[in-house]
Amino acid sequence: NAGVTQTPKFQVLKTGQSMTLQCAQDMNHNSMYWYRQDPGMGLRLIYYSASEGTTDKGEVPNGYNVSRLNKREFSLRLESAAPSQTSVYFCASSDWAPTNEKLFFGSGTQLSVL
Amino acid sequence: GDSVTQMEGPVTLSEEAFLTINCTYTATGYPSLFWYVQYPGEGLQLLLKATKADDKGSNKGFEATYRKETTSFHLEKGSVQVSDSAVYFCALRNQGGKLIFGQGTELSVKP
């Protein structure tokens, strides 16, 4: 049971380059999320998708776009990377069932923008 | 807006010491409260949760009690081990369904 799978694990970009972070879950969850983690700031929500076909902005959406490709996959795109986007990115999913009220996280993508 | 505040780290303890990591929250109504743990190089995973006032969540020797009167959800463990070294995040899920995290507290346990 793979859970939440993120690729790549590491990436180095130059300022202005673009890239897409991929995320897939095999738990049939409705909701999926993208967070960034920065020292001293905890996790901040970038975008989320409450269900297939919907996406909404979180706390820090500027500079990012997302696509909920299907129920399994939720990608995060940086169109023109900036050094301020150097961070660790986590994808998560949940169905928020009363008996299973939790987020399942991927192992993260460490992104450096030079 | 809704928020979660944790004690700043890093917290350094000797093995078998008592652990408390403070967490307080601001939210309307009755949010669900969580502690997540992040081991080095991994994603976060749920440690314990409580969904209503006076509930106690527990797992792996860790406990936290939902205190509505003090808006707190402090994490405790009676005897920490080296393997407990990790970053601990307090979080709440508000009435609108949004999950809000604290900034995390790094715990380092020395043998």
JSON list of C-alpha atoms in Angstrom, two decimals:
[
{"chain": "A", "resi": 1, "resn": "ASN", "atom": "CA", "xyz": [0.00, 0.00, 0.00]},
{"chain": "A", "resi": 2, "resn": "ALA", "atom": "CA", "xyz": [1.90, 3.05, -1.29]},
{"chain": "A", "resi": 3, "resn": "GLY", "atom": "CA", "xyz": [-0.28, 5.79, 0.31]},
{"chain": "A", "resi": 4, "resn": "VAL", "atom": "CA", "xyz": [0.77, 9.23, -0.98]},
{"chain": "A", "resi": 5, "resn": "THR", "atom": "CA", "xyz": [3.61, 9.27, -3.51]},
{"chain": "A", "resi": 6, "resn": "GLN", "atom": "CA", "xyz": [5.45, 12.45, -4.48]},
{"chain": "A", "resi": 7, "resn": "THR", "atom": "CA", "xyz": [8.02, 12.97, -7.18]},
{"chain": "A", "resi": 8, "resn": "PRO", "atom": "CA", "xyz": [10.73, 14.11, -7.40]},
{"chain": "A", "resi": 9, "resn": "LYS", "atom": "CA", "xyz": [12.34, 13.88, -3.95]},
{"chain": "A", "resi": 10, "resn": "PHE", "atom": "CA", "xyz": [14.93, 16.54, -4.74]},
{"chain": "A", "resi": 11, "resn": "GLN", "atom": "CA", "xyz": [15.12, 19.27, -7.36]},
{"chain": "A", "resi": 12, "resn": "VAL", "atom": "CA", "xyz": [17.42, 22.20, -8.06]},
{"chain": "A", "resi": 13, "resn": "LEU", "atom": "CA", "xyz": [16.16, 24.97, -10.35]},
{"chain": "A", "resi": 14, "resn": "LYS", "atom": "CA", "xyz": [17.53, 28.22, -11.65]},
{"chain": "A", "resi": 15, "resn": "THR", "atom": "CA", "xyz": [15.49, 31.38, -11.19]},
{"chain": "A", "resi": 16, "resn": "GLY", "atom": "CA", "xyz": [12.87, 31.61, -13.90]},
{"chain": "A", "resi": 17, "resn": "GLN", "atom": "CA", "xyz": [12.73, 27.89, -14.70]},
{"chain": "A", "resi": 18, "resn": "SER", "atom": "CA", "xyz": [9.46, 26.02, -14.47]},
{"chain": "A", "resi": 19, "resn": "MET", "atom": "CA", "xyz": [8.65, 22.60, -13.06]},
{"chain": "A", "resi": 20, "resn": "THR", "atom": "CA", "xyz": [5.78, 20.44, -11.91]},
{"chain": "A", "resi": 21, "resn": "LEU", "atom": "CA", "xyz": [5.65, 18.45, -8.69]},
{"chain": "A", "resi": 22, "resn": "GLN", "atom": "CA", "xyz": [3.62, 15.29, -9.01]},
{"chain": "A", "resi": 23, "resn": "CYS", "atom": "CA", "xyz": [1.47, 13.70, -6.33]},
{"chain": "A", "resi": 24, "resn": "ALA", "atom": "CA", "xyz": [-0.67, 10.57, -6.40]},
{"chain": "A", "resi": 25, "resn": "GLN", "atom": "CA", "xyz": [-2.65, 8.76, -3.72]},
{"chain": "A", "resi": 26, "resn": "ASP", "atom": "CA", "xyz": [-4.10, 5.25, -3.84]},
{"chain": "A", "resi": 27, "resn": "MET", "atom": "CA", "xyz": [-6.53, 5.52, -0.92]},
{"chain": "A", "resi": 28, "resn": "ASN", "atom": "CA", "xyz": [-9.51, 6.84, -2.89]},
{"chain": "A", "resi": 29, "resn": "HIS", "atom": "CA", "xyz": [-9.47, 10.08, -0.92]},
{"chain": "A", "resi": 30, "resn": "ASN", "atom": "CA", "xyz": [-11.58, 13.01, -2.03]},
{"chain": "A", "resi": 31, "resn": "SER", "atom": "CA", "xyz": [-9.40, 15.80, -0.64]},
{"chain": "A", "resi": 32, "resn": "MET", "atom": "CA", "xyz": [-5.81, 16.57, -1.57]},
{"chain": "A", "resi": 33, "resn": "TYR", "atom": "CA", "xyz": [-3.46, 19.34, -0.43]},
{"chain": "A", "resi": 34, "resn": "TRP", "atom": "CA", "xyz": [-0.13, 20.99, -1.15]},
{"chain": "A", "resi": 35, "resn": "TYR", "atom": "CA", "xyz": [1.86, 22.46, 1.74]},
{"chain": "A", "resi": 36, "resn": "ARG", "atom": "CA", "xyz": [5.25, 24.10, 1.97]},
{"chain": "A", "resi": 37, "resn": "GLN", "atom": "CA", "xyz": [7.42, 23.78, 5.06]},
{"chain": "A", "resi": 38, "resn": "ASP", "atom": "CA", "xyz": [9.89, 26.50, 6.00]},
{"chain": "A", "resi": 39, "resn": "PRO", "atom": "CA", "xyz": [12.03, 26.76, 9.14]},
{"chain": "A", "resi": 40, "resn": "GLY", "atom": "CA", "xyz": [10.17, 28.43, 12.02]},
{"chain": "A", "resi": 41, "resn": "MET", "atom": "CA", "xyz": [6.95, 28.73, 10.00]},
{"chain": "A", "resi": 42, "resn": "GLY", "atom": "CA", "xyz": [5.52, 25.25, 10.17]},
{"chain": "A", "resi": 43, "resn": "LEU", "atom": "CA", "xyz": [3.37, 24.07, 7.30]},
{"chain": "A", "resi": 44, "resn": "ARG", "atom": "CA", "xyz": [1.54, 26.57, 5.14]},
{"chain": "A", "resi": 45, "resn": "LEU", "atom": "CA", "xyz": [-1.21, 25.56, 2.77]},
{"chain": "A", "resi": 46, "resn": "ILE", "atom": "CA", "xyz": [-0.58, 26.50, -0.85]},
{"chain": "A", "resi": 47, "resn": "TYR", "atom": "CA", "xyz": [-3.61, 25.01, -2.61]},
{"chain": "A", "resi": 48, "resn": "TYR", "atom": "CA", "xyz": [-6.12, 22.31, -1.90]},
{"chain": "A", "resi": 49, "resn": "SER", "atom": "CA", "xyz": [-8.72, 20.30, -3.76]},
{"chain": "A", "resi": 50, "resn": "ALA", "atom": "CA", "xyz": [-11.75, 19.30, -1.73]},
{"chain": "A", "resi": 51, "resn": "SER", "atom": "CA", "xyz": [-12.92, 16.93, -4.44]},
{"chain": "A", "resi": 52, "resn": "GLU", "atom": "CA", "xyz": [-12.17, 15.94, -8.02]},
{"chain": "A", "resi": 53, "resn": "GLY", "atom": "CA", "xyz": [-12.77, 18.89, -10.31]},
{"chain": "A", "resi": 54, "resn": "THR", "atom": "CA", "xyz": [-12.32, 21.60, -7.68]},
{"chain": "A", "resi": 55, "resn": "THR", "atom": "CA", "xyz": [-9.30, 23.55, -6.48]},
{"chain": "A", "resi": 56, "resn": "ASP", "atom": "CA", "xyz": [-9.00, 26.44, -4.02]},
{"chain": "A", "resi": 57, "resn": "LYS", "atom": "CA", "xyz": [-6.28, 28.76, -2.81]},
{"chain": "A", "resi": 58, "resn": "GLY", "atom": "CA", "xyz": [-4.71, 28.32, 0.58]},
{"chain": "A", "resi": 59, "resn": "GLU", "atom": "CA", "xyz": [-2.59, 30.75, 2.58]},
{"chain": "A", "resi": 60, "resn": "VAL", "atom": "CA", "xyz": [0.31, 31.20, 0.12]},
{"chain": "A", "resi": 61, "resn": "PRO", "atom": "CA", "xyz": [-0.87, 30.53, -3.47]},
{"chain": "A", "resi": 62, "resn": "ASN", "atom": "CA", "xyz": [1.11, 33.24, -5.29]},
{"chain": "A", "resi": 63, "resn": "GLY", "atom": "CA", "xyz": [3.57, 31.85, -7.81]},
{"chain": "A", "resi": 64, "resn": "TYR", "atom": "CA", "xyz": [1.90, 28.44, -7.98]},
{"chain": "A", "resi": 65, "resn": "ASN", "atom": "CA", "xyz": [-0.77, 26.67, -9.98]},
{"chain": "A", "resi": 66, "resn": "VAL", "atom": "CA", "xyz": [-2.39, 23.30, -9.43]},
{"chain": "A", "resi": 67, "resn": "SER", "atom": "CA", "xyz": [-4.25, 20.69, -11.41]},
{"chain": "A", "resi": 68, "resn": "ARG", "atom": "CA", "xyz": [-6.49, 17.98, -10.02]},
{"chain": "A", "resi": 69, "resn": "LEU", "atom": "CA", "xyz": [-6.00, 15.62, -12.94]},
{"chain": "A", "resi": 70, "resn": "ASN", "atom": "CA", "xyz": [-8.30, 12.93, -11.58]},
{"chain": "A", "resi": 71, "resn": "LYS", "atom": "CA", "xyz": [-9.23, 11.60, -8.16]},
{"chain": "A", "resi": 72, "resn": "ARG", "atom": "CA", "xyz": [-5.77, 10.12, -7.63]},
{"chain": "A", "resi": 73, "resn": "GLU", "atom": "CA", "xyz": [-3.49, 12.89, -8.87]},
{"chain": "A", "resi": 74, "resn": "PHE", "atom": "CA", "xyz": [-2.89, 16.49, -7.80]},
{"chain": "A", "resi": 75, "resn": "SER", "atom": "CA", "xyz": [0.06, 18.36, -9.33]},
{"chain": "A", "resi": 76, "resn": "LEU", "atom": "CA", "xyz": [1.71, 21.63, -8.30]},
{"chain": "A", "resi": 77, "resn": "ARG", "atom": "CA", "xyz": [3.36, 23.82, -10.92]},
{"chain": "A", "resi": 78, "resn": "LEU", "atom": "CA", "xyz": [5.88, 26.60, -10.54]},
{"chain": "A", "resi": 79, "resn": "GLU", "atom": "CA", "xyz": [5.73, 28.64, -13.76]},
{"chain": "A", "resi": 80, "resn": "SER", "atom": "CA", "xyz": [8.74, 30.86, -13.05]},
{"chain": "A", "resi": 81, "resn": "ALA", "atom": "CA", "xyz": [10.67, 29.74, -10.00]},
{"chain": "A", "resi": 82, "resn": "ALA", "atom": "CA", "xyz": [12.02, 32.29, -7.52]},
{"chain": "A", "resi": 83, "resn": "PRO", "atom": "CA", "xyz": [14.53, 31.87, -4.66]},
{"chain": "A", "resi": 84, "resn": "SER", "atom": "CA", "xyz": [11.66, 32.54, -2.20]},
{"chain": "A", "resi": 85, "resn": "GLN", "atom": "CA", "xyz": [10.16, 29.24, -3.35]},
{"chain": "A", "resi": 86, "resn": "THR", "atom": "CA", "xyz": [13.08, 27.28, -1.95]},
{"chain": "A", "resi": 87, "resn": "SER", "atom": "CA", "xyz": [11.33, 25.00, 0.51]},
{"chain": "A", "resi": 88, "resn": "VAL", "atom": "CA", "xyz": [10.22, 21.48, 1.28]},
{"chain": "A", "resi": 89, "resn": "TYR", "atom": "CA", "xyz": [6.89, 20.67, -0.36]},
{"chain": "A", "resi": 90, "resn": "PHE", "atom": "CA", "xyz": [4.43, 18.11, 0.97]},
{"chain": "A", "resi": 91, "resn": "CYS", "atom": "CA", "xyz": [1.40, 16.63, -0.67]},
{"chain": "A", "resi": 92, "resn": "ALA", "atom": "CA", "xyz": [-1.34, 15.22, 1.55]},
{"chain": "A", "resi": 93, "resn": "SER", "atom": "CA", "xyz": [-4.73, 13.58, 1.18]},
{"chain": "A", "resi": 94, "resn": "SER", "atom": "CA", "xyz": [-7.74, 12.75, 3.32]},
{"chain": "A", "resi": 95, "resn": "ASP", "atom": "CA", "xyz": [-11.34, 11.70, 3.19]},
{"chain": "A", "resi": 96, "resn": "TRP", "atom": "CA", "xyz": [-12.04, 13.18, 6.64]},
{"chain": "A", "resi": 97, "resn": "ALA", "atom": "CA", "xyz": [-14.26, 10.29, 7.62]},
{"chain": "A", "resi": 98, "resn": "PRO", "atom": "CA", "xyz": [-15.31, 10.58, 11.28]},
{"chain": "A", "resi": 99, "resn": "THR", "atom": "CA", "xyz": [-13.53, 7.32, 12.03]},
{"chain": "A", "resi": 100, "resn": "ASN", "atom": "CA", "xyz": [-10.44, 8.34, 10.10]},
{"chain": "A", "resi": 101, "resn": "GLU", "atom": "CA", "xyz": [-10.04, 12.07, 10.57]},
{"chain": "A", "resi": 102, "resn": "LYS", "atom": "CA", "xyz": [-6.48, 12.66, 9.53]},
{"chain": "A", "resi": 103, "resn": "LEU", "atom": "CA", "xyz": [-4.18, 13.72, 6.75]},
{"chain": "A", "resi": 104, "resn": "PHE", "atom": "CA", "xyz": [-1.86, 11.27, 5.03]},
{"chain": "A", "resi": 105, "resn": "PHE", "atom": "CA", "xyz": [1.37, 12.87, 3.89]},
{"chain": "A", "resi": 106, "resn": "GLY", "atom": "CA", "xyz": [3.88, 12.09, 1.20]},
{"chain": "A", "resi": 107, "resn": "SER", "atom": "CA", "xyz": [7.59, 12.06, 2.03]},
{"chain": "A", "resi": 108, "resn": "GLY", "atom": "CA", "xyz": [8.24, 15.50, 0.58]},
{"chain": "A", "resi": 109, "resn": "THR", "atom": "CA", "xyz": [10.13, 17.25, -2.22]},
{"chain": "A", "resi": 110, "resn": "GLN", "atom": "CA", "xyz": [13.14, 19.35, -1.32]},
{"chain": "A", "resi": 111, "resn": "LEU", "atom": "CA", "xyz": [13.32, 22.20, -3.83]},
{"chain": "A", "resi": 112, "resn": "SER", "atom": "CA", "xyz": [16.18, 24.68, -4.15]},
{"chain": "A", "resi": 113, "resn": "VAL", "atom": "CA", "xyz": [15.91, 27.69, -6.45]},
{"chain": "A", "resi": 114, "resn": "LEU", "atom": "CA", "xyz": [19.23, 29.36, -7.19]},
{"chain": "B", "resi": 1, "resn": "GLY", "atom": "CA", "xyz": [-8.53, 34.11, 12.26]},
{"chain": "B", "resi": 2, "resn": "ASP", "atom": "CA", "xyz": [-7.99, 30.65, 13.64]},
{"chain": "B", "resi": 3, "resn": "SER", "atom": "CA", "xyz": [-4.46, 29.85, 14.73]},
{"chain": "B", "resi": 4, "resn": "VAL", "atom": "CA", "xyz": [-2.22, 27.45, 16.65]},
{"chain": "B", "resi": 5, "resn": "THR", "atom": "CA", "xyz": [0.72, 28.47, 18.81]},
{"chain": "B", "resi": 6, "resn": "GLN", "atom": "CA", "xyz": [3.37, 26.04, 20.02]},
{"chain": "B", "resi": 7, "resn": "MET", "atom": "CA", "xyz": [6.29, 26.47, 22.35]},
{"chain": "B", "resi": 8, "resn": "GLU", "atom": "CA", "xyz": [9.49, 27.24, 20.53]},
{"chain": "B", "resi": 9, "resn": "GLY", "atom": "CA", "xyz": [12.18, 24.66, 20.17]},
{"chain": "B", "resi": 10, "resn": "PRO", "atom": "CA", "xyz": [14.50, 23.02, 20.05]},
{"chain": "B", "resi": 11, "resn": "VAL", "atom": "CA", "xyz": [13.76, 21.07, 23.18]},
{"chain": "B", "resi": 12, "resn": "THR", "atom": "CA", "xyz": [16.67, 18.91, 24.35]},
{"chain": "B", "resi": 13, "resn": "LEU", "atom": "CA", "xyz": [16.08, 16.19, 26.96]},
{"chain": "B", "resi": 14, "resn": "SER", "atom": "CA", "xyz": [17.92, 13.23, 28.37]},
{"chain": "B", "resi": 15, "resn": "GLU", "atom": "CA", "xyz": [16.50, 9.76, 27.86]},
{"chain": "B", "resi": 16, "resn": "GLU", "atom": "CA", "xyz": [13.73, 8.88, 30.35]},
{"chain": "B", "resi": 17, "resn": "ALA", "atom": "CA", "xyz": [12.98, 12.55, 31.09]},
{"chain": "B", "resi": 18, "resn": "PHE", "atom": "CA", "xyz": [9.43, 13.91, 31.21]},
{"chain": "B", "resi": 19, "resn": "LEU", "atom": "CA", "xyz": [8.26, 15.78, 28.12]},
{"chain": "B", "resi": 20, "resn": "THR", "atom": "CA", "xyz": [5.75, 18.61, 27.79]},
{"chain": "B", "resi": 21, "resn": "ILE", "atom": "CA", "xyz": [5.25, 20.54, 24.57]},
{"chain": "B", "resi": 22, "resn": "ASN", "atom": "CA", "xyz": [2.75, 23.35, 24.99]},
{"chain": "B", "resi": 23, "resn": "CYS", "atom": "CA", "xyz": [0.09, 24.10, 22.39]},
{"chain": "B", "resi": 24, "resn": "THR", "atom": "CA", "xyz": [-2.68, 26.69, 22.54]},
{"chain": "B", "resi": 25, "resn": "TYR", "atom": "CA", "xyz": [-5.22, 27.53, 19.89]},
{"chain": "B", "resi": 26, "resn": "THR", "atom": "CA", "xyz": [-7.65, 30.20, 18.78]},
{"chain": "B", "resi": 27, "resn": "ALA", "atom": "CA", "xyz": [-10.78, 29.07, 16.99]},
{"chain": "B", "resi": 28, "resn": "THR", "atom": "CA", "xyz": [-14.52, 29.51, 17.07]},
{"chain": "B", "resi": 29, "resn": "GLY", "atom": "CA", "xyz": [-16.72, 26.65, 18.09]},
{"chain": "B", "resi": 30, "resn": "TYR", "atom": "CA", "xyz": [-15.28, 23.23, 18.75]},
{"chain": "B", "resi": 31, "resn": "PRO", "atom": "CA", "xyz": [-12.37, 22.36, 16.47]},
{"chain": "B", "resi": 32, "resn": "SER", "atom": "CA", "xyz": [-10.77, 18.93, 16.33]},
{"chain": "B", "resi": 33, "resn": "LEU", "atom": "CA", "xyz": [-7.21, 18.95, 17.68]},
{"chain": "B", "resi": 34, "resn": "PHE", "atom": "CA", "xyz": [-4.23, 16.91, 16.50]},
{"chain": "B", "resi": 35, "resn": "TRP", "atom": "CA", "xyz": [-0.59, 16.22, 17.14]},
{"chain": "B", "resi": 36, "resn": "TYR", "atom": "CA", "xyz": [1.48, 15.18, 14.15]},
{"chain": "B", "resi": 37, "resn": "VAL", "atom": "CA", "xyz": [5.08, 13.94, 14.26]},
{"chain": "B", "resi": 38, "resn": "GLN", "atom": "CA", "xyz": [7.73, 14.27, 11.58]},
{"chain": "B", "resi": 39, "resn": "TYR", "atom": "CA", "xyz": [10.76, 11.99, 11.78]},
{"chain": "B", "resi": 40, "resn": "PRO", "atom": "CA", "xyz": [13.91, 13.06, 9.91]},
{"chain": "B", "resi": 41, "resn": "GLY", "atom": "CA", "xyz": [13.51, 12.84, 6.15]},
{"chain": "B", "resi": 42, "resn": "GLU", "atom": "CA", "xyz": [9.86, 11.82, 6.29]},
{"chain": "B", "resi": 43, "resn": "GLY", "atom": "CA", "xyz": [6.43, 13.34, 5.92]},
{"chain": "B", "resi": 44, "resn": "LEU", "atom": "CA", "xyz": [4.18, 14.09, 8.85]},
{"chain": "B", "resi": 45, "resn": "GLN", "atom": "CA", "xyz": [2.14, 11.34, 10.43]},
{"chain": "B", "resi": 46, "resn": "LEU", "atom": "CA", "xyz": [-0.71, 11.55, 12.89]},
{"chain": "B", "resi": 47, "resn": "LEU", "atom": "CA", "xyz": [0.36, 10.88, 16.48]},
{"chain": "B", "resi": 48, "resn": "LEU", "atom": "CA", "xyz": [-2.93, 11.45, 18.31]},
{"chain": "B", "resi": 49, "resn": "LYS", "atom": "CA", "xyz": [-6.13, 13.45, 18.17]},
{"chain": "B", "resi": 50, "resn": "ALA", "atom": "CA", "xyz": [-9.10, 14.65, 20.24]},
{"chain": "B", "resi": 51, "resn": "THR", "atom": "CA", "xyz": [-12.40, 15.75, 18.81]},
{"chain": "B", "resi": 52, "resn": "LYS", "atom": "CA", "xyz": [-14.25, 17.26, 21.77]},
{"chain": "B", "resi": 53, "resn": "ALA", "atom": "CA", "xyz": [-13.61, 18.98, 25.06]},
{"chain": "B", "resi": 54, "resn": "ASP", "atom": "CA", "xyz": [-12.04, 16.85, 27.83]},
{"chain": "B", "resi": 55, "resn": "ASP", "atom": "CA", "xyz": [-11.15, 14.08, 25.37]},
{"chain": "B", "resi": 56, "resn": "LYS", "atom": "CA", "xyz": [-7.70, 12.60, 25.86]},
{"chain": "B", "resi": 57, "resn": "GLY", "atom": "CA", "xyz": [-5.79, 11.40, 22.82]},
{"chain": "B", "resi": 58, "resn": "SER", "atom": "CA", "xyz": [-3.01, 8.88, 23.37]},
{"chain": "B", "resi": 59, "resn": "ASN", "atom": "CA", "xyz": [-0.55, 6.86, 21.31]},
{"chain": "B", "resi": 60, "resn": "LYS", "atom": "CA", "xyz": [2.95, 5.39, 21.81]},
{"chain": "B", "resi": 61, "resn": "GLY", "atom": "CA", "xyz": [3.07, 6.69, 25.40]},
{"chain": "B", "resi": 62, "resn": "PHE", "atom": "CA", "xyz": [2.19, 10.26, 24.35]},
{"chain": "B", "resi": 63, "resn": "GLU", "atom": "CA", "xyz": [-0.96, 11.95, 25.68]},
{"chain": "B", "resi": 64, "resn": "ALA", "atom": "CA", "xyz": [-2.78, 15.23, 25.18]},
{"chain": "B", "resi": 65, "resn": "THR", "atom": "CA", "xyz": [-6.05, 16.45, 26.70]},
{"chain": "B", "resi": 66, "resn": "TYR", "atom": "CA", "xyz": [-8.45, 18.84, 24.94]},
{"chain": "B", "resi": 67, "resn": "ARG", "atom": "CA", "xyz": [-8.92, 21.72, 27.39]},
{"chain": "B", "resi": 68, "resn": "LYS", "atom": "CA", "xyz": [-11.64, 24.04, 26.17]},
{"chain": "B", "resi": 69, "resn": "GLU", "atom": "CA", "xyz": [-11.39, 26.36, 29.18]},
{"chain": "B", "resi": 70, "resn": "THR", "atom": "CA", "xyz": [-7.70, 27.11, 28.54]},
{"chain": "B", "resi": 71, "resn": "THR", "atom": "CA", "xyz": [-7.84, 26.49, 24.74]},
{"chain": "B", "resi": 72, "resn": "SER", "atom": "CA", "xyz": [-4.89, 24.14, 25.08]},
{"chain": "B", "resi": 73, "resn": "PHE", "atom": "CA", "xyz": [-3.77, 20.72, 23.89]},
{"chain": "B", "resi": 74, "resn": "HIS", "atom": "CA", "xyz": [-0.39, 20.12, 25.51]},
{"chain": "B", "resi": 75, "resn": "LEU", "atom": "CA", "xyz": [1.59, 17.03, 24.51]},
{"chain": "B", "resi": 76, "resn": "GLU", "atom": "CA", "xyz": [3.13, 14.93, 27.31]},
{"chain": "B", "resi": 77, "resn": "LYS", "atom": "CA", "xyz": [5.16, 11.78, 27.68]},
{"chain": "B", "resi": 78, "resn": "GLY", "atom": "CA", "xyz": [6.39, 10.36, 30.94]},
{"chain": "B", "resi": 79, "resn": "SER", "atom": "CA", "xyz": [9.68, 8.90, 29.75]},
{"chain": "B", "resi": 80, "resn": "VAL", "atom": "CA", "xyz": [11.14, 9.89, 26.38]},
{"chain": "B", "resi": 81, "resn": "GLN", "atom": "CA", "xyz": [13.44, 7.73, 24.29]},
{"chain": "B", "resi": 82, "resn": "VAL", "atom": "CA", "xyz": [16.10, 8.60, 21.74]},
{"chain": "B", "resi": 83, "resn": "SER", "atom": "CA", "xyz": [13.72, 7.31, 19.05]},
{"chain": "B", "resi": 84, "resn": "ASP", "atom": "CA", "xyz": [11.24, 10.09, 19.97]},
{"chain": "B", "resi": 85, "resn": "SER", "atom": "CA", "xyz": [13.60, 12.69, 18.48]},
{"chain": "B", "resi": 86, "resn": "ALA", "atom": "CA", "xyz": [11.50, 14.40, 15.81]},
{"chain": "B", "resi": 87, "resn": "VAL", "atom": "CA", "xyz": [9.55, 17.56, 15.05]},
{"chain": "B", "resi": 88, "resn": "TYR", "atom": "CA", "xyz": [6.09, 17.73, 16.63]},
{"chain": "B", "resi": 89, "resn": "PHE", "atom": "CA", "xyz": [3.26, 19.77, 15.14]},
{"chain": "B", "resi": 90, "resn": "CYS", "atom": "CA", "xyz": [0.06, 20.78, 16.87]},
{"chain": "B", "resi": 91, "resn": "ALA", "atom": "CA", "xyz": [-2.89, 21.36, 14.53]},
{"chain": "B", "resi": 92, "resn": "LEU", "atom": "CA", "xyz": [-6.59, 22.09, 14.53]},
{"chain": "B", "resi": 93, "resn": "ARG", "atom": "CA", "xyz": [-9.37, 21.45, 12.05]},
{"chain": "B", "resi": 94, "resn": "ASN", "atom": "CA", "xyz": [-11.90, 24.25, 12.24]},
{"chain": "B", "resi": 95, "resn": "GLN", "atom": "CA", "xyz": [-15.61, 24.26, 11.59]},
{"chain": "B", "resi": 96, "resn": "GLY", "atom": "CA", "xyz": [-14.99, 25.14, 7.95]},
{"chain": "B", "resi": 97, "resn": "GLY", "atom": "CA", "xyz": [-12.85, 22.03, 7.55]},
{"chain": "B", "resi": 98, "resn": "LYS", "atom": "CA", "xyz": [-9.54, 23.87, 7.23]},
{"chain": "B", "resi": 99, "resn": "LEU", "atom": "CA", "xyz": [-6.50, 22.28, 8.88]},
{"chain": "B", "resi": 100, "resn": "ILE", "atom": "CA", "xyz": [-4.18, 24.79, 10.54]},
{"chain": "B", "resi": 101, "resn": "PHE", "atom": "CA", "xyz": [-0.72, 23.85, 11.83]},
{"chain": "B", "resi": 102, "resn": "GLY", "atom": "CA", "xyz": [1.50, 25.34, 14.48]},
{"chain": "B", "resi": 103, "resn": "GLN", "atom": "CA", "xyz": [5.10, 26.13, 13.63]},
{"chain": "B", "resi": 104, "resn": "GLY", "atom": "CA", "xyz": [6.47, 22.85, 14.97]},
{"chain": "B", "resi": 105, "resn": "THR", "atom": "CA", "xyz": [8.69, 22.02, 17.95]},
{"chain": "B", "resi": 106, "resn": "GLU", "atom": "CA", "xyz": [11.90, 20.10, 17.46]},
{"chain": "B", "resi": 107, "resn": "LEU", "atom": "CA", "xyz": [12.66, 17.52, 20.14]},
{"chain": "B", "resi": 108, "resn": "SER", "atom": "CA", "xyz": [16.12, 16.06, 20.59]},
{"chain": "B", "resi": 109, "resn": "VAL", "atom": "CA", "xyz": [16.59, 13.24, 23.10]},
{"chain": "B", "resi": 110, "resn": "LYS", "atom": "CA", "xyz": [20.13, 12.40, 24.18]},
{"chain": "B", "resi": 111, "resn": "PRO", "atom": "CA", "xyz": [21.19, 8.99, 25.51]}
]
